[in-house]
Amino acid sequence: MAGDIRDCGLALSVSAWLAGEVRQGIDLAADAAQDVRHGHCSPLAALWHALLLVRVRDLRGGARVLADAQGHPGADDELTAARLVCRAELALGSGDTGEAVAQATVGVRLAERAGVHAFLPNLHAVLALGAVRQSDLGTALGYARLLGDDALIKRTAYAPGQSAWAAAQVFEAATGPASVAHLVERLIVDDRLNRELLVAQPAAAAWLVRVARAVGEEKLALRCSERADLIARSSWGFRAVHAAALHAGGLLERNPDKLRAAAALHLDRWASASASEDQAEVLSEQRAGRDTAVAQLRQAAILYGETGAVRDLARVTSRLRDLGVRSGRAMRPMRRNGHRVGFLTDTEFSVANLVSQGLTNDQVGQRLYISGHTVAFHLKKIFRKLEMSSRVELAGSWSDLTVDQQDVG
């Protein structure tokens, strides 16, 4: 956390957490939050405690501690920015991508104004992951570059693995697995990055295994799975950590039973959707259990839709089509206050969002797993519904149409 924490229990908690000692890090944070001898450090410790609970997906506990922390004296910009970090990560962990992006956006402005730059990597990571899930890769790349800048000037001390992982997800989504092979290797072999990442992000281990295997690095995939299992065995009682290890192991072994168990055990809905999707893929590879594969893909589609993961939802919908199944109408991933945007279907909304970023029809089709001709068909309907006549007009108006007017405090 920001500020001088060297002489209070918060420093011990941070050190324990970064070393992968989950229980000790959380317990020390709780103790530090009750220690009034260190003044400003105590409310920061309470917020750090809330953040750690969110990261192991004790979302109710994290929300409760965060609410209690509102009662701490002091409402300066540093503490307010710290609260926004917690709110943003809580929203993302809860599956509310739109709320996470909104909270993180306000948090960045406040952290910059207060000069608490240590918070920026956490906020940039939320914004990068949120943009990837919403299939807004132009915005995501911007935040990935900011994360690179954060690392370069040594701002990522309190979330080094998460910052690198968020950037890696963006670059992999934009340019494919090969482009992040070096970063994936570092995330797996660097103990400092690995420990912090695998205890804080339930989906990270499986993602690393998936990308490592995609680039032919089976030994790296095995090492990551073994590392996740080791952390789980040393973190007894933390369900999210155990779900992550099961997910990584099931993916490595192509074991549908482990993947099914991971999907049920995950507390993070996006991670659960990912495990269900992986199980369906393994079943399809084994040419067994088509009905189960379809059921798992449908479950993944529901969860991706609920969490605003437009890109993932499009991929799963495409896989269902390949199996001869129409997935039905998906949920709109974010609430939009632009009155005319409400008339768009979910596919039209996704097409309009990507076209507004300057992508060609073929590029949009690749992102949404449909043909360029289908994109053109949807674009004609979008222009008619929004009373527009060109891509330039759509790009110039899109941000105004989709702005969320909700006040974020």
mmCIF file of C-alpha atoms in Angstrom:
data_model
loop_
_atom_site.group_PDB
_atom_site.id
_atom_site.type_symbol
_atom_site.label_atom_id
_atom_site.label_comp_id
_atom_site.label_asym_id
_atom_site.label_seq_id
_atom_site.Cartn_x
_atom_site.Cartn_y
_atom_site.Cartn_z
ATOM 1 C CA MET A 1 0.000 0.000 0.000
ATOM 2 C CA ALA A 2 1.023 3.626 -0.306
ATOM 3 C CA GLY A 3 2.732 5.521 2.469
ATOM 4 C CA ASP A 4 5.409 4.511 4.931
ATOM 5 C CA ILE A 5 4.352 1.162 6.364
ATOM 6 C CA ARG A 6 7.741 -0.057 7.536
ATOM 7 C CA ASP A 7 6.998 0.202 11.243
ATOM 8 C CA CYS A 8 3.565 -1.406 11.465
ATOM 9 C CA GLY A 9 1.961 -4.813 11.023
ATOM 10 C CA LEU A 10 0.797 -3.851 7.554
ATOM 11 C CA ALA A 11 4.361 -4.272 6.288
ATOM 12 C CA LEU A 12 4.475 -7.807 7.670
ATOM 13 C CA SER A 13 1.164 -8.620 6.009
ATOM 14 C CA VAL A 14 2.333 -7.297 2.642
ATOM 15 C CA SER A 15 5.551 -9.307 2.871
ATOM 16 C CA ALA A 16 3.703 -12.493 3.811
ATOM 17 C CA TRP A 17 1.200 -12.082 0.997
ATOM 18 C CA LEU A 18 3.881 -11.455 -1.620
ATOM 19 C CA ALA A 19 5.651 -14.592 -0.368
ATOM 20 C CA GLY A 20 2.504 -16.634 -1.053
ATOM 21 C CA GLU A 21 1.624 -17.092 2.627
ATOM 22 C CA VAL A 22 -2.090 -16.587 2.225
ATOM 23 C CA ARG A 23 -3.386 -17.242 5.738
ATOM 24 C CA GLN A 24 -0.600 -15.314 7.448
ATOM 25 C CA GLY A 25 -0.987 -12.340 5.131
ATOM 26 C CA ILE A 26 -4.717 -12.097 5.809
ATOM 27 C CA ASP A 27 -4.404 -12.595 9.573
ATOM 28 C CA LEU A 28 -1.641 -9.987 9.861
ATOM 29 C CA ALA A 29 -3.729 -7.524 7.869
ATOM 30 C CA ALA A 30 -6.677 -8.053 10.214
ATOM 31 C CA ASP A 31 -4.428 -7.480 13.252
ATOM 32 C CA ALA A 32 -2.870 -4.367 11.729
ATOM 33 C CA ALA A 33 -6.312 -2.913 11.050
ATOM 34 C CA GLN A 34 -7.044 -3.077 14.793
ATOM 35 C CA ASP A 35 -3.713 -1.515 15.801
ATOM 36 C CA VAL A 36 -4.449 2.152 16.472
ATOM 37 C CA ARG A 37 -0.861 2.972 17.445
ATOM 38 C CA HIS A 38 0.121 3.742 13.880
ATOM 39 C CA GLY A 39 -2.560 6.283 12.982
ATOM 40 C CA HIS A 40 -2.911 6.472 9.211
ATOM 41 C CA CYS A 41 -1.611 2.925 8.806
ATOM 42 C CA SER A 42 -4.631 1.408 10.552
ATOM 43 C CA PRO A 43 -7.310 2.418 7.990
ATOM 44 C CA LEU A 44 -4.953 1.453 5.155
ATOM 45 C CA ALA A 45 -4.507 -1.947 6.807
ATOM 46 C CA ALA A 46 -8.281 -2.398 6.957
ATOM 47 C CA LEU A 47 -8.534 -1.724 3.232
ATOM 48 C CA TRP A 48 -5.607 -4.063 2.523
ATOM 49 C CA HIS A 49 -7.392 -6.729 4.583
ATOM 50 C CA ALA A 50 -10.538 -6.235 2.503
ATOM 51 C CA LEU A 51 -8.505 -6.462 -0.710
ATOM 52 C CA LEU A 52 -6.876 -9.745 0.301
ATOM 53 C CA LEU A 53 -10.242 -11.281 1.128
ATOM 54 C CA VAL A 54 -11.521 -10.226 -2.288
ATOM 55 C CA ARG A 55 -8.487 -11.779 -3.968
ATOM 56 C CA VAL A 56 -9.143 -15.177 -2.392
ATOM 57 C CA ARG A 57 -12.771 -14.615 -3.396
ATOM 58 C CA ASP A 58 -14.175 -14.318 0.093
ATOM 59 C CA LEU A 59 -16.368 -11.673 -1.482
ATOM 60 C CA ARG A 60 -18.826 -11.364 1.391
ATOM 61 C CA GLY A 61 -16.016 -11.026 3.889
ATOM 62 C CA GLY A 62 -14.223 -8.493 1.721
ATOM 63 C CA ALA A 63 -17.381 -6.437 1.258
ATOM 64 C CA ARG A 64 -18.050 -6.514 4.998
ATOM 65 C CA VAL A 65 -14.529 -5.370 5.921
ATOM 66 C CA LEU A 66 -14.677 -2.697 3.246
ATOM 67 C CA ALA A 67 -17.977 -1.414 4.621
ATOM 68 C CA ASP A 68 -16.557 -1.375 8.159
ATOM 69 C CA ALA A 69 -13.497 0.512 6.903
ATOM 70 C CA GLN A 70 -15.761 3.358 5.830
ATOM 71 C CA GLY A 71 -16.072 4.144 9.530
ATOM 72 C CA HIS A 72 -12.368 4.859 9.951
ATOM 73 C CA PRO A 73 -11.589 8.519 10.541
ATOM 74 C CA GLY A 74 -10.097 10.396 7.641
ATOM 75 C CA ALA A 75 -11.424 10.897 4.154
ATOM 76 C CA ASP A 76 -8.349 12.180 2.331
ATOM 77 C CA ASP A 77 -7.695 11.379 -1.306
ATOM 78 C CA GLU A 78 -5.251 8.573 -0.506
ATOM 79 C CA LEU A 79 -7.772 6.639 1.570
ATOM 80 C CA THR A 80 -10.546 7.317 -0.922
ATOM 81 C CA ALA A 81 -8.350 6.064 -3.770
ATOM 82 C CA ALA A 82 -7.534 2.944 -1.736
ATOM 83 C CA ARG A 83 -11.258 2.322 -1.228
ATOM 84 C CA LEU A 84 -11.799 2.601 -4.980
ATOM 85 C CA VAL A 85 -9.103 -0.017 -5.599
ATOM 86 C CA CYS A 86 -11.001 -2.363 -3.283
ATOM 87 C CA ARG A 87 -14.360 -1.565 -4.860
ATOM 88 C CA ALA A 88 -13.008 -2.098 -8.364
ATOM 89 C CA GLU A 89 -11.458 -5.474 -7.541
ATOM 90 C CA LEU A 90 -14.563 -6.506 -5.593
ATOM 91 C CA ALA A 91 -16.780 -5.672 -8.564
ATOM 92 C CA LEU A 92 -14.529 -7.550 -10.998
ATOM 93 C CA GLY A 93 -14.343 -10.578 -8.694
ATOM 94 C CA SER A 94 -18.121 -10.463 -8.292
ATOM 95 C CA GLY A 95 -18.583 -10.494 -12.060
ATOM 96 C CA ASP A 96 -19.776 -6.899 -12.509
ATOM 97 C CA THR A 97 -17.337 -5.756 -15.183
ATOM 98 C CA GLY A 98 -19.112 -2.473 -15.863
ATOM 99 C CA GLU A 99 -19.028 -1.454 -12.215
ATOM 100 C CA ALA A 100 -15.380 -2.510 -11.926
ATOM 101 C CA VAL A 101 -14.415 -0.298 -14.860
ATOM 102 C CA ALA A 102 -16.419 2.617 -13.472
ATOM 103 C CA GLN A 103 -14.819 2.405 -10.022
ATOM 104 C CA ALA A 104 -11.315 1.969 -11.446
ATOM 105 C CA THR A 105 -11.730 4.929 -13.792
ATOM 106 C CA VAL A 106 -12.592 7.220 -10.899
ATOM 107 C CA GLY A 107 -9.816 5.639 -8.837
ATOM 108 C CA VAL A 108 -7.159 6.451 -11.458
ATOM 109 C CA ARG A 109 -8.150 10.110 -11.509
ATOM 110 C CA LEU A 110 -8.118 10.337 -7.740
ATOM 111 C CA ALA A 111 -4.845 8.420 -7.299
ATOM 112 C CA GLU A 112 -3.125 10.657 -9.832
ATOM 113 C CA ARG A 113 -4.469 13.770 -8.131
ATOM 114 C CA ALA A 114 -3.360 12.542 -4.711
ATOM 115 C CA GLY A 115 0.022 11.395 -6.001
ATOM 116 C CA VAL A 116 -0.470 7.839 -4.695
ATOM 117 C CA HIS A 117 1.027 6.163 -7.739
ATOM 118 C CA ALA A 118 1.385 2.807 -5.965
ATOM 119 C CA PHE A 119 -2.363 2.287 -6.538
ATOM 120 C CA LEU A 120 -2.216 2.836 -10.302
ATOM 121 C CA PRO A 121 -1.073 -0.679 -11.353
ATOM 122 C CA ASN A 122 -4.004 -2.272 -9.495
ATOM 123 C CA LEU A 123 -6.422 0.098 -11.204
ATOM 124 C CA HIS A 124 -4.799 -0.213 -14.636
ATOM 125 C CA ALA A 125 -4.991 -4.013 -14.303
ATOM 126 C CA VAL A 126 -8.733 -3.877 -13.585
ATOM 127 C CA LEU A 127 -9.274 -1.549 -16.541
ATOM 128 C CA ALA A 128 -7.179 -3.739 -18.858
ATOM 129 C CA LEU A 129 -9.015 -6.936 -17.865
ATOM 130 C CA GLY A 130 -12.376 -5.176 -18.075
ATOM 131 C CA ALA A 131 -11.633 -3.909 -21.578
ATOM 132 C CA VAL A 132 -10.514 -7.356 -22.759
ATOM 133 C CA ARG A 133 -13.701 -8.940 -21.457
ATOM 134 C CA GLN A 134 -15.761 -6.262 -23.197
ATOM 135 C CA SER A 135 -13.828 -6.913 -26.443
ATOM 136 C CA ASP A 136 -12.530 -3.339 -26.462
ATOM 137 C CA LEU A 137 -8.980 -4.266 -27.419
ATOM 138 C CA GLY A 138 -7.957 -0.762 -28.404
ATOM 139 C CA THR A 139 -8.627 0.486 -24.885
ATOM 140 C CA ALA A 140 -7.145 -2.679 -23.379
ATOM 141 C CA LEU A 141 -3.870 -2.180 -25.271
ATOM 142 C CA GLY A 142 -3.656 1.348 -23.917
ATOM 143 C CA TYR A 143 -3.911 0.094 -20.344
ATOM 144 C CA ALA A 144 -1.475 -2.754 -21.050
ATOM 145 C CA ARG A 145 1.088 -0.192 -22.131
ATOM 146 C CA LEU A 146 0.440 1.795 -18.970
ATOM 147 C CA LEU A 147 1.080 -1.380 -16.972
ATOM 148 C CA GLY A 148 4.377 -1.701 -18.795
ATOM 149 C CA ASP A 149 5.219 1.868 -17.822
ATOM 150 C CA ASP A 150 4.223 1.116 -14.219
ATOM 151 C CA ALA A 151 6.639 -1.820 -14.137
ATOM 152 C CA LEU A 152 9.407 0.205 -15.751
ATOM 153 C CA ILE A 153 9.287 2.866 -13.060
ATOM 154 C CA LYS A 154 8.832 0.281 -10.301
ATOM 155 C CA ARG A 155 5.250 1.041 -9.293
ATOM 156 C CA THR A 156 4.141 -2.595 -9.332
ATOM 157 C CA ALA A 157 5.794 -3.651 -6.077
ATOM 158 C CA TYR A 158 2.487 -4.685 -4.452
ATOM 159 C CA ALA A 159 0.971 -6.529 -7.428
ATOM 160 C CA PRO A 160 3.818 -7.521 -9.766
ATOM 161 C CA GLY A 161 2.352 -10.798 -10.987
ATOM 162 C CA GLN A 162 -1.172 -9.486 -11.462
ATOM 163 C CA SER A 163 0.081 -6.476 -13.412
ATOM 164 C CA ALA A 164 2.130 -8.640 -15.774
ATOM 165 C CA TRP A 165 -0.721 -11.149 -16.165
ATOM 166 C CA ALA A 166 -3.253 -8.452 -17.051
ATOM 167 C CA ALA A 167 -0.909 -7.086 -19.723
ATOM 168 C CA ALA A 168 -0.260 -10.608 -21.033
ATOM 169 C CA GLN A 169 -3.987 -11.276 -21.396
ATOM 170 C CA VAL A 170 -4.381 -8.130 -23.454
ATOM 171 C CA PHE A 171 -1.497 -8.873 -25.807
ATOM 172 C CA GLU A 172 -2.560 -12.515 -26.203
ATOM 173 C CA ALA A 173 -6.086 -11.425 -27.100
ATOM 174 C CA ALA A 174 -4.782 -8.885 -29.599
ATOM 175 C CA THR A 175 -1.968 -10.800 -31.303
ATOM 176 C CA GLY A 176 -2.109 -14.448 -30.224
ATOM 177 C CA PRO A 177 -0.269 -16.775 -27.803
ATOM 178 C CA ALA A 178 3.125 -16.643 -29.508
ATOM 179 C CA SER A 179 3.406 -12.908 -28.844
ATOM 180 C CA VAL A 180 3.333 -13.441 -25.066
ATOM 181 C CA ALA A 181 5.380 -16.643 -24.822
ATOM 182 C CA HIS A 182 8.281 -14.822 -23.160
ATOM 183 C CA LEU A 183 5.980 -13.133 -20.645
ATOM 184 C CA VAL A 184 4.199 -16.382 -19.833
ATOM 185 C CA GLU A 185 7.541 -18.078 -19.227
ATOM 186 C CA ARG A 186 8.550 -15.326 -16.833
ATOM 187 C CA LEU A 187 5.245 -15.515 -14.958
ATOM 188 C CA ILE A 188 5.755 -19.249 -14.468
ATOM 189 C CA VAL A 189 9.462 -19.406 -13.592
ATOM 190 C CA ASP A 190 9.834 -16.189 -11.592
ATOM 191 C CA ASP A 191 8.922 -17.182 -8.027
ATOM 192 C CA ARG A 192 8.179 -13.617 -6.947
ATOM 193 C CA LEU A 193 5.693 -13.033 -9.758
ATOM 194 C CA ASN A 194 4.281 -16.542 -9.574
ATOM 195 C CA ARG A 195 3.547 -16.610 -5.855
ATOM 196 C CA GLU A 196 1.706 -13.315 -5.813
ATOM 197 C CA LEU A 197 -0.278 -14.010 -8.996
ATOM 198 C CA LEU A 198 -1.494 -17.527 -8.238
ATOM 199 C CA VAL A 199 -2.898 -16.654 -4.818
ATOM 200 C CA ALA A 200 -4.601 -13.489 -6.091
ATOM 201 C CA GLN A 201 -6.196 -14.545 -9.391
ATOM 202 C CA PRO A 202 -8.193 -17.807 -9.480
ATOM 203 C CA ALA A 203 -8.124 -17.963 -13.278
ATOM 204 C CA ALA A 204 -4.410 -17.258 -13.712
ATOM 205 C CA ALA A 205 -2.951 -20.770 -13.347
ATOM 206 C CA ALA A 206 -5.280 -22.290 -15.947
ATOM 207 C CA TRP A 207 -4.708 -19.374 -18.317
ATOM 208 C CA LEU A 208 -0.937 -19.817 -18.060
ATOM 209 C CA VAL A 209 -1.221 -23.578 -18.637
ATOM 210 C CA ARG A 210 -3.448 -22.974 -21.666
ATOM 211 C CA VAL A 211 -1.092 -20.474 -23.302
ATOM 212 C CA ALA A 212 2.038 -22.494 -22.481
ATOM 213 C CA ARG A 213 0.542 -25.548 -24.162
ATOM 214 C CA ALA A 214 -0.585 -23.444 -27.129
ATOM 215 C CA VAL A 215 3.034 -22.479 -27.824
ATOM 216 C CA GLY A 216 4.338 -26.013 -27.260
ATOM 217 C CA GLU A 217 5.865 -25.432 -23.817
ATOM 218 C CA GLU A 218 4.569 -28.539 -22.043
ATOM 219 C CA LYS A 219 7.271 -28.400 -19.363
ATOM 220 C CA LEU A 220 6.272 -24.864 -18.455
ATOM 221 C CA ALA A 221 2.620 -25.907 -18.319
ATOM 222 C CA LEU A 222 3.519 -28.771 -15.976
ATOM 223 C CA ARG A 223 5.587 -26.463 -13.779
ATOM 224 C CA CYS A 224 2.715 -24.009 -13.474
ATOM 225 C CA SER A 225 0.236 -26.739 -12.569
ATOM 226 C CA GLU A 226 2.606 -28.151 -9.953
ATOM 227 C CA ARG A 227 3.140 -24.679 -8.518
ATOM 228 C CA ALA A 228 -0.612 -24.085 -8.256
ATOM 229 C CA ASP A 229 -1.019 -27.438 -6.497
ATOM 230 C CA LEU A 230 1.762 -26.607 -4.046
ATOM 231 C CA ILE A 231 0.164 -23.279 -3.176
ATOM 232 C CA ALA A 232 -3.211 -24.964 -2.706
ATOM 233 C CA ARG A 233 -1.758 -27.558 -0.331
ATOM 234 C CA SER A 234 -0.145 -24.808 1.737
ATOM 235 C CA SER A 235 -3.345 -22.722 1.772
ATOM 236 C CA TRP A 236 -5.817 -25.144 3.268
ATOM 237 C CA GLY A 237 -9.314 -23.710 3.647
ATOM 238 C CA PHE A 238 -9.181 -21.247 0.757
ATOM 239 C CA ARG A 239 -11.630 -22.585 -1.781
ATOM 240 C CA ALA A 240 -10.600 -20.291 -4.634
ATOM 241 C CA VAL A 241 -6.966 -21.393 -4.438
ATOM 242 C CA HIS A 242 -7.960 -25.061 -4.531
ATOM 243 C CA ALA A 243 -10.308 -24.443 -7.474
ATOM 244 C CA ALA A 244 -7.447 -22.794 -9.342
ATOM 245 C CA ALA A 245 -5.182 -25.803 -8.795
ATOM 246 C CA LEU A 246 -7.893 -28.241 -9.906
ATOM 247 C CA HIS A 247 -8.554 -26.148 -13.003
ATOM 248 C CA ALA A 248 -4.882 -25.992 -13.992
ATOM 249 C CA GLY A 249 -4.380 -29.697 -13.340
ATOM 250 C CA GLY A 250 -7.508 -30.704 -15.241
ATOM 251 C CA LEU A 251 -6.486 -28.597 -18.203
ATOM 252 C CA LEU A 252 -2.966 -30.021 -18.265
ATOM 253 C CA GLU A 253 -4.160 -33.627 -17.930
ATOM 254 C CA ARG A 254 -7.183 -33.113 -20.223
ATOM 255 C CA ASN A 255 -9.266 -34.500 -17.371
ATOM 256 C CA PRO A 256 -12.959 -33.523 -17.681
ATOM 257 C CA ASP A 257 -13.772 -34.703 -14.161
ATOM 258 C CA LYS A 258 -11.244 -32.316 -12.614
ATOM 259 C CA LEU A 259 -12.494 -29.499 -14.805
ATOM 260 C CA ARG A 260 -16.095 -30.175 -13.780
ATOM 261 C CA ALA A 261 -15.047 -30.104 -10.137
ATOM 262 C CA ALA A 262 -13.131 -26.863 -10.684
ATOM 263 C CA ALA A 263 -16.146 -25.214 -12.327
ATOM 264 C CA ALA A 264 -18.281 -26.143 -9.319
ATOM 265 C CA LEU A 265 -15.636 -25.046 -6.810
ATOM 266 C CA HIS A 266 -14.699 -21.694 -8.347
ATOM 267 C CA LEU A 267 -16.186 -18.719 -6.501
ATOM 268 C CA ASP A 268 -15.238 -16.385 -9.345
ATOM 269 C CA ARG A 269 -17.959 -16.639 -12.017
ATOM 270 C CA TRP A 270 -15.628 -15.807 -14.905
ATOM 271 C CA ALA A 271 -13.188 -18.504 -13.740
ATOM 272 C CA SER A 272 -16.069 -20.977 -13.381
ATOM 273 C CA ALA A 273 -17.184 -20.202 -16.937
ATOM 274 C CA SER A 274 -13.634 -20.768 -18.145
ATOM 275 C CA ALA A 275 -13.489 -24.181 -16.441
ATOM 276 C CA SER A 276 -16.840 -25.185 -17.965
ATOM 277 C CA GLU A 277 -15.612 -24.127 -21.392
ATOM 278 C CA ASP A 278 -12.399 -26.104 -20.921
ATOM 279 C CA GLN A 279 -14.359 -29.176 -19.863
ATOM 280 C CA ALA A 280 -16.500 -28.936 -22.998
ATOM 281 C CA GLU A 281 -13.395 -28.673 -25.171
ATOM 282 C CA VAL A 282 -11.827 -31.758 -23.585
ATOM 283 C CA LEU A 283 -15.044 -33.760 -23.998
ATOM 284 C CA SER A 284 -15.220 -32.719 -27.651
ATOM 285 C CA GLU A 285 -11.598 -33.765 -28.204
ATOM 286 C CA GLN A 286 -12.355 -37.156 -26.700
ATOM 287 C CA ARG A 287 -15.477 -37.472 -28.854
ATOM 288 C CA ALA A 288 -17.476 -38.380 -25.803
ATOM 289 C CA GLY A 289 -20.327 -36.778 -23.953
ATOM 290 C CA ARG A 290 -21.585 -34.347 -26.614
ATOM 291 C CA ASP A 291 -24.688 -33.505 -24.577
ATOM 292 C CA THR A 292 -22.519 -32.776 -21.534
ATOM 293 C CA ALA A 293 -20.221 -30.614 -23.655
ATOM 294 C CA VAL A 294 -23.201 -28.626 -24.917
ATOM 295 C CA ALA A 295 -24.519 -28.211 -21.373
ATOM 296 C CA GLN A 296 -21.140 -26.950 -20.176
ATOM 297 C CA LEU A 297 -20.859 -24.500 -23.060
ATOM 298 C CA ARG A 298 -24.337 -23.206 -22.309
ATOM 299 C CA GLN A 299 -23.379 -22.762 -18.668
ATOM 300 C CA ALA A 300 -20.228 -20.926 -19.712
ATOM 301 C CA ALA A 301 -22.275 -18.697 -22.015
ATOM 302 C CA ILE A 302 -24.616 -17.752 -19.192
ATOM 303 C CA LEU A 303 -21.762 -16.868 -16.848
ATOM 304 C CA TYR A 304 -19.775 -14.990 -19.472
ATOM 305 C CA GLY A 305 -22.905 -13.025 -20.324
ATOM 306 C CA GLU A 306 -23.562 -12.211 -16.675
ATOM 307 C CA THR A 307 -19.985 -11.017 -16.184
ATOM 308 C CA GLY A 308 -19.909 -8.836 -19.295
ATOM 309 C CA ALA A 309 -17.320 -10.998 -21.050
ATOM 310 C CA VAL A 310 -18.357 -10.179 -24.628
ATOM 311 C CA ARG A 311 -15.263 -11.681 -26.241
ATOM 312 C CA ASP A 312 -15.563 -14.975 -24.348
ATOM 313 C CA LEU A 313 -19.300 -15.149 -24.949
ATOM 314 C CA ALA A 314 -18.747 -14.775 -28.692
ATOM 315 C CA ARG A 315 -16.216 -17.624 -28.672
ATOM 316 C CA VAL A 316 -18.541 -19.963 -26.760
ATOM 317 C CA THR A 317 -21.481 -19.049 -29.008
ATOM 318 C CA SER A 318 -19.341 -19.959 -32.021
ATOM 319 C CA ARG A 319 -18.477 -23.325 -30.476
ATOM 320 C CA LEU A 320 -22.132 -24.034 -29.823
ATOM 321 C CA ARG A 321 -22.899 -23.244 -33.462
ATOM 322 C CA ASP A 322 -20.166 -25.687 -34.508
ATOM 323 C CA LEU A 323 -22.022 -28.334 -32.488
ATOM 324 C CA GLY A 324 -25.247 -27.457 -34.264
ATOM 325 C CA VAL A 325 -26.749 -25.623 -31.309
ATOM 326 C CA ARG A 326 -28.247 -22.161 -31.339
ATOM 327 C CA SER A 327 -27.386 -20.626 -27.995
ATOM 328 C CA GLY A 328 -30.303 -18.216 -27.907
ATOM 329 C CA ARG A 329 -30.211 -14.588 -26.956
ATOM 330 C CA ALA A 330 -27.341 -13.650 -24.652
ATOM 331 C CA MET A 331 -27.578 -11.157 -21.854
ATOM 332 C CA ARG A 332 -26.465 -7.593 -22.563
ATOM 333 C CA PRO A 333 -23.124 -7.391 -20.737
ATOM 334 C CA MET A 334 -23.422 -3.805 -19.495
ATOM 335 C CA ARG A 335 -26.305 -1.474 -18.775
ATOM 336 C CA ARG A 336 -26.326 1.389 -21.248
ATOM 337 C CA ASN A 337 -28.109 4.682 -20.714
ATOM 338 C CA GLY A 338 -27.938 5.850 -24.338
ATOM 339 C CA HIS A 339 -31.604 5.696 -25.277
ATOM 340 C CA ARG A 340 -31.131 4.434 -28.841
ATOM 341 C CA VAL A 341 -28.512 1.813 -28.000
ATOM 342 C CA GLY A 342 -31.192 -0.113 -26.127
ATOM 343 C CA PHE A 343 -32.735 -1.062 -29.477
ATOM 344 C CA LEU A 344 -29.660 -3.013 -30.552
ATOM 345 C CA THR A 345 -29.440 -6.766 -30.127
ATOM 346 C CA ASP A 346 -26.412 -8.090 -28.258
ATOM 347 C CA THR A 347 -24.597 -9.053 -31.471
ATOM 348 C CA GLU A 348 -25.368 -5.656 -32.999
ATOM 349 C CA PHE A 349 -24.098 -3.939 -29.880
ATOM 350 C CA SER A 350 -20.816 -5.898 -30.035
ATOM 351 C CA VAL A 351 -20.408 -5.171 -33.744
ATOM 352 C CA ALA A 352 -21.075 -1.458 -33.231
ATOM 353 C CA ASN A 353 -18.633 -1.304 -30.336
ATOM 354 C CA LEU A 354 -15.811 -2.847 -32.404
ATOM 355 C CA VAL A 355 -16.577 -0.869 -35.574
ATOM 356 C CA SER A 356 -16.484 2.325 -33.495
ATOM 357 C CA GLN A 357 -12.868 1.441 -32.641
ATOM 358 C CA GLY A 358 -11.907 1.504 -36.317
ATOM 359 C CA LEU A 359 -11.854 -2.244 -36.995
ATOM 360 C CA THR A 360 -12.694 -3.553 -40.465
ATOM 361 C CA ASN A 361 -15.558 -5.971 -41.029
ATOM 362 C CA ASP A 362 -13.128 -8.893 -41.278
ATOM 363 C CA GLN A 363 -11.365 -7.852 -38.052
ATOM 364 C CA VAL A 364 -14.704 -7.558 -36.249
ATOM 365 C CA GLY A 365 -15.707 -10.965 -37.585
ATOM 366 C CA GLN A 366 -12.508 -12.527 -36.239
ATOM 367 C CA ARG A 367 -13.191 -11.094 -32.773
ATOM 368 C CA LEU A 368 -16.831 -12.220 -32.738
ATOM 369 C CA TYR A 369 -16.328 -15.529 -34.577
ATOM 370 C CA ILE A 370 -18.606 -14.587 -37.474
ATOM 371 C CA SER A 371 -17.899 -13.811 -41.141
ATOM 372 C CA GLY A 372 -17.170 -10.365 -42.523
ATOM 373 C CA HIS A 373 -20.332 -10.620 -44.620
ATOM 374 C CA THR A 374 -22.373 -11.245 -41.468
ATOM 375 C CA VAL A 375 -20.773 -8.177 -39.890
ATOM 376 C CA ALA A 376 -21.807 -6.085 -42.896
ATOM 377 C CA PHE A 377 -25.369 -7.394 -42.554
ATOM 378 C CA HIS A 378 -25.499 -6.405 -38.880
ATOM 379 C CA LEU A 379 -23.904 -3.037 -39.621
ATOM 380 C CA LYS A 380 -26.705 -2.117 -42.028
ATOM 381 C CA LYS A 381 -29.263 -2.807 -39.305
ATOM 382 C CA ILE A 382 -27.206 -0.820 -36.771
ATOM 383 C CA PHE A 383 -27.097 2.230 -39.061
ATOM 384 C CA ARG A 384 -30.848 2.021 -39.570
ATOM 385 C CA LYS A 385 -31.641 1.678 -35.878
ATOM 386 C CA LEU A 386 -29.269 4.453 -34.813
ATOM 387 C CA GLU A 387 -30.295 6.688 -37.737
ATOM 388 C CA MET A 388 -26.727 6.916 -39.016
ATOM 389 C CA SER A 389 -25.178 6.464 -42.421
ATOM 390 C CA SER A 390 -21.450 5.833 -41.955
ATOM 391 C CA ARG A 391 -18.778 4.187 -39.803
ATOM 392 C CA VAL A 392 -17.289 7.636 -39.154
ATOM 393 C CA GLU A 393 -20.568 8.877 -37.717
ATOM 394 C CA LEU A 394 -20.872 5.763 -35.551
ATOM 395 C CA ALA A 395 -17.317 6.143 -34.235
ATOM 396 C CA GLY A 396 -17.879 9.802 -33.420
ATOM 397 C CA SER A 397 -21.141 9.174 -31.552
ATOM 398 C CA TRP A 398 -20.529 5.840 -29.849
ATOM 399 C CA SER A 399 -18.937 7.115 -26.630
ATOM 400 C CA ASP A 400 -21.842 9.556 -26.103
ATOM 401 C CA LEU A 401 -24.408 6.854 -26.788
ATOM 402 C CA THR A 402 -22.901 4.378 -24.347
ATOM 403 C CA VAL A 403 -21.698 6.620 -21.523
ATOM 404 C CA ASP A 404 -22.867 5.443 -18.116
ATOM 405 C CA GLN A 405 -24.249 8.453 -16.259
ATOM 406 C CA GLN A 406 -24.306 6.700 -12.898
ATOM 407 C CA ASP A 407 -22.466 8.689 -10.246
ATOM 408 C CA VAL A 408 -19.581 6.712 -8.750
ATOM 409 C CA GLY A 409 -18.599 7.803 -5.271
#
